[in-house]
Amino acid sequence: MNLEEIREKIDTLDRELTPLLVKRMEITKEVAAYKQQHDLPIYHPKREQEVLKKVSGLCGEEYRHAVTAIYQCIMDESKGVQEEWLARFAENADDTQTK
């Protein structure tokens, strides 16, 4: 197998992973709405540790560190999305109250 063929395998996986990551971020908006409605903080350290423990158990030792790091990044980005959406909720509430 040559490098181009190997890269095509990676490209194929990227085409599968990207829609799943987008779907995960979309669900993050639902999490933000729930947290806003129930006055919950964005950062929930216990939940993050649960997720990291779960995903580290889904892979072999060889990739555990990499998978955990990737998921930490995903969760950090998810918190950013939640912050953006909570700010939008607040702006929309302010706009509604001033009209």
mmCIF file of C-alpha atoms in Angstrom:
data_model
loop_
_atom_site.group_PDB
_atom_site.id
_atom_site.type_symbol
_atom_site.label_atom_id
_atom_site.label_comp_id
_atom_site.label_asym_id
_atom_site.label_seq_id
_atom_site.Cartn_x
_atom_site.Cartn_y
_atom_site.Cartn_z
ATOM 1 C CA MET A 1 0.000 0.000 0.000
ATOM 2 C CA ASN A 2 1.386 3.415 -0.909
ATOM 3 C CA LEU A 3 1.101 6.676 1.014
ATOM 4 C CA GLU A 4 -1.756 7.979 -1.123
ATOM 5 C CA GLU A 5 -3.819 4.868 -0.415
ATOM 6 C CA ILE A 6 -3.135 5.172 3.310
ATOM 7 C CA ARG A 7 -4.093 8.849 3.247
ATOM 8 C CA GLU A 8 -7.309 7.974 1.422
ATOM 9 C CA LYS A 9 -8.195 5.662 4.305
ATOM 10 C CA ILE A 10 -7.676 8.569 6.699
ATOM 11 C CA ASP A 11 -9.747 10.863 4.449
ATOM 12 C CA THR A 12 -12.552 8.311 4.472
ATOM 13 C CA LEU A 13 -12.510 8.196 8.266
ATOM 14 C CA ASP A 14 -12.467 12.005 8.414
ATOM 15 C CA ARG A 15 -15.600 12.076 6.254
ATOM 16 C CA GLU A 16 -17.253 9.740 8.777
ATOM 17 C CA LEU A 17 -15.974 11.487 11.905
ATOM 18 C CA THR A 18 -16.794 15.067 10.930
ATOM 19 C CA PRO A 19 -20.591 14.640 10.761
ATOM 20 C CA LEU A 20 -20.496 12.857 14.125
ATOM 21 C CA LEU A 21 -18.501 15.687 15.678
ATOM 22 C CA VAL A 22 -20.923 18.235 14.221
ATOM 23 C CA LYS A 23 -23.854 16.237 15.609
ATOM 24 C CA ARG A 24 -22.145 16.178 19.021
ATOM 25 C CA MET A 25 -21.750 19.976 18.917
ATOM 26 C CA GLU A 26 -25.409 20.380 17.963
ATOM 27 C CA ILE A 27 -26.391 18.354 21.023
ATOM 28 C CA THR A 28 -24.137 20.663 23.028
ATOM 29 C CA LYS A 29 -26.625 23.432 22.225
ATOM 30 C CA GLU A 30 -29.338 21.348 23.881
ATOM 31 C CA VAL A 31 -27.089 20.942 26.912
ATOM 32 C CA ALA A 32 -26.600 24.729 27.026
ATOM 33 C CA ALA A 33 -30.364 25.312 26.898
ATOM 34 C CA TYR A 34 -30.954 22.828 29.701
ATOM 35 C CA LYS A 35 -28.213 24.348 31.836
ATOM 36 C CA GLN A 36 -29.602 27.827 31.207
ATOM 37 C CA GLN A 37 -33.117 26.767 32.194
ATOM 38 C CA HIS A 38 -31.900 25.038 35.341
ATOM 39 C CA ASP A 39 -29.252 27.618 36.274
ATOM 40 C CA LEU A 40 -26.418 25.085 36.040
ATOM 41 C CA PRO A 41 -22.767 25.906 35.372
ATOM 42 C CA ILE A 42 -21.164 25.039 32.065
ATOM 43 C CA TYR A 43 -18.210 23.281 33.645
ATOM 44 C CA HIS A 44 -19.057 20.009 35.374
ATOM 45 C CA PRO A 45 -15.753 18.380 36.380
ATOM 46 C CA LYS A 46 -17.306 15.127 37.580
ATOM 47 C CA ARG A 47 -19.059 14.625 34.222
ATOM 48 C CA GLU A 48 -15.831 15.325 32.347
ATOM 49 C CA GLN A 49 -13.973 12.748 34.394
ATOM 50 C CA GLU A 50 -16.749 10.223 33.755
ATOM 51 C CA VAL A 51 -16.499 10.810 29.996
ATOM 52 C CA LEU A 52 -12.710 10.557 29.997
ATOM 53 C CA LYS A 53 -12.828 7.359 32.020
ATOM 54 C CA LYS A 54 -15.452 5.894 29.684
ATOM 55 C CA VAL A 55 -13.582 6.687 26.467
ATOM 56 C CA SER A 56 -10.234 5.575 27.863
ATOM 57 C CA GLY A 57 -11.853 2.211 28.515
ATOM 58 C CA LEU A 58 -13.032 1.981 24.910
ATOM 59 C CA CYS A 59 -9.546 1.845 23.462
ATOM 60 C CA GLY A 60 -6.404 -0.103 24.043
ATOM 61 C CA GLU A 61 -3.531 1.083 26.189
ATOM 62 C CA GLU A 62 -1.542 2.064 23.097
ATOM 63 C CA TYR A 63 -3.957 4.879 22.199
ATOM 64 C CA ARG A 64 -5.413 5.711 25.617
ATOM 65 C CA HIS A 65 -3.440 8.924 26.078
ATOM 66 C CA ALA A 66 -4.240 10.176 22.570
ATOM 67 C CA VAL A 67 -7.947 9.365 22.802
ATOM 68 C CA THR A 68 -8.205 10.986 26.223
ATOM 69 C CA ALA A 69 -6.456 14.130 24.947
ATOM 70 C CA ILE A 70 -8.747 14.286 21.909
ATOM 71 C CA TYR A 71 -11.830 13.962 24.093
ATOM 72 C CA GLN A 72 -10.560 16.641 26.447
ATOM 73 C CA CYS A 73 -10.262 18.927 23.425
ATOM 74 C CA ILE A 74 -13.774 17.979 22.270
ATOM 75 C CA MET A 75 -15.174 18.788 25.716
ATOM 76 C CA ASP A 76 -13.265 22.083 25.853
ATOM 77 C CA GLU A 77 -14.749 23.050 22.500
ATOM 78 C CA SER A 78 -18.187 21.935 23.702
ATOM 79 C CA LYS A 79 -17.879 24.254 26.695
ATOM 80 C CA GLY A 80 -17.004 27.059 24.284
ATOM 81 C CA VAL A 81 -20.113 26.329 22.228
ATOM 82 C CA GLN A 82 -22.198 26.316 25.407
ATOM 83 C CA GLU A 83 -20.747 29.691 26.434
ATOM 84 C CA GLU A 84 -21.587 31.127 23.007
ATOM 85 C CA TRP A 85 -25.146 29.819 23.164
ATOM 86 C CA LEU A 86 -25.708 31.022 26.705
ATOM 87 C CA ALA A 87 -24.517 34.465 25.612
ATOM 88 C CA ARG A 88 -26.970 34.330 22.689
ATOM 89 C CA PHE A 89 -29.796 33.272 25.019
ATOM 90 C CA ALA A 90 -28.971 36.219 27.262
ATOM 91 C CA GLU A 91 -28.855 38.632 24.309
ATOM 92 C CA ASN A 92 -32.189 37.346 23.002
ATOM 93 C CA ALA A 93 -33.714 37.694 26.462
ATOM 94 C CA ASP A 94 -32.401 41.248 26.696
ATOM 95 C CA ASP A 95 -33.776 42.060 23.246
ATOM 96 C CA THR A 96 -37.167 40.628 24.159
ATOM 97 C CA GLN A 97 -37.304 42.613 27.402
ATOM 98 C CA THR A 98 -36.396 45.930 25.727
ATOM 99 C CA LYS A 99 -39.040 45.610 22.997
#
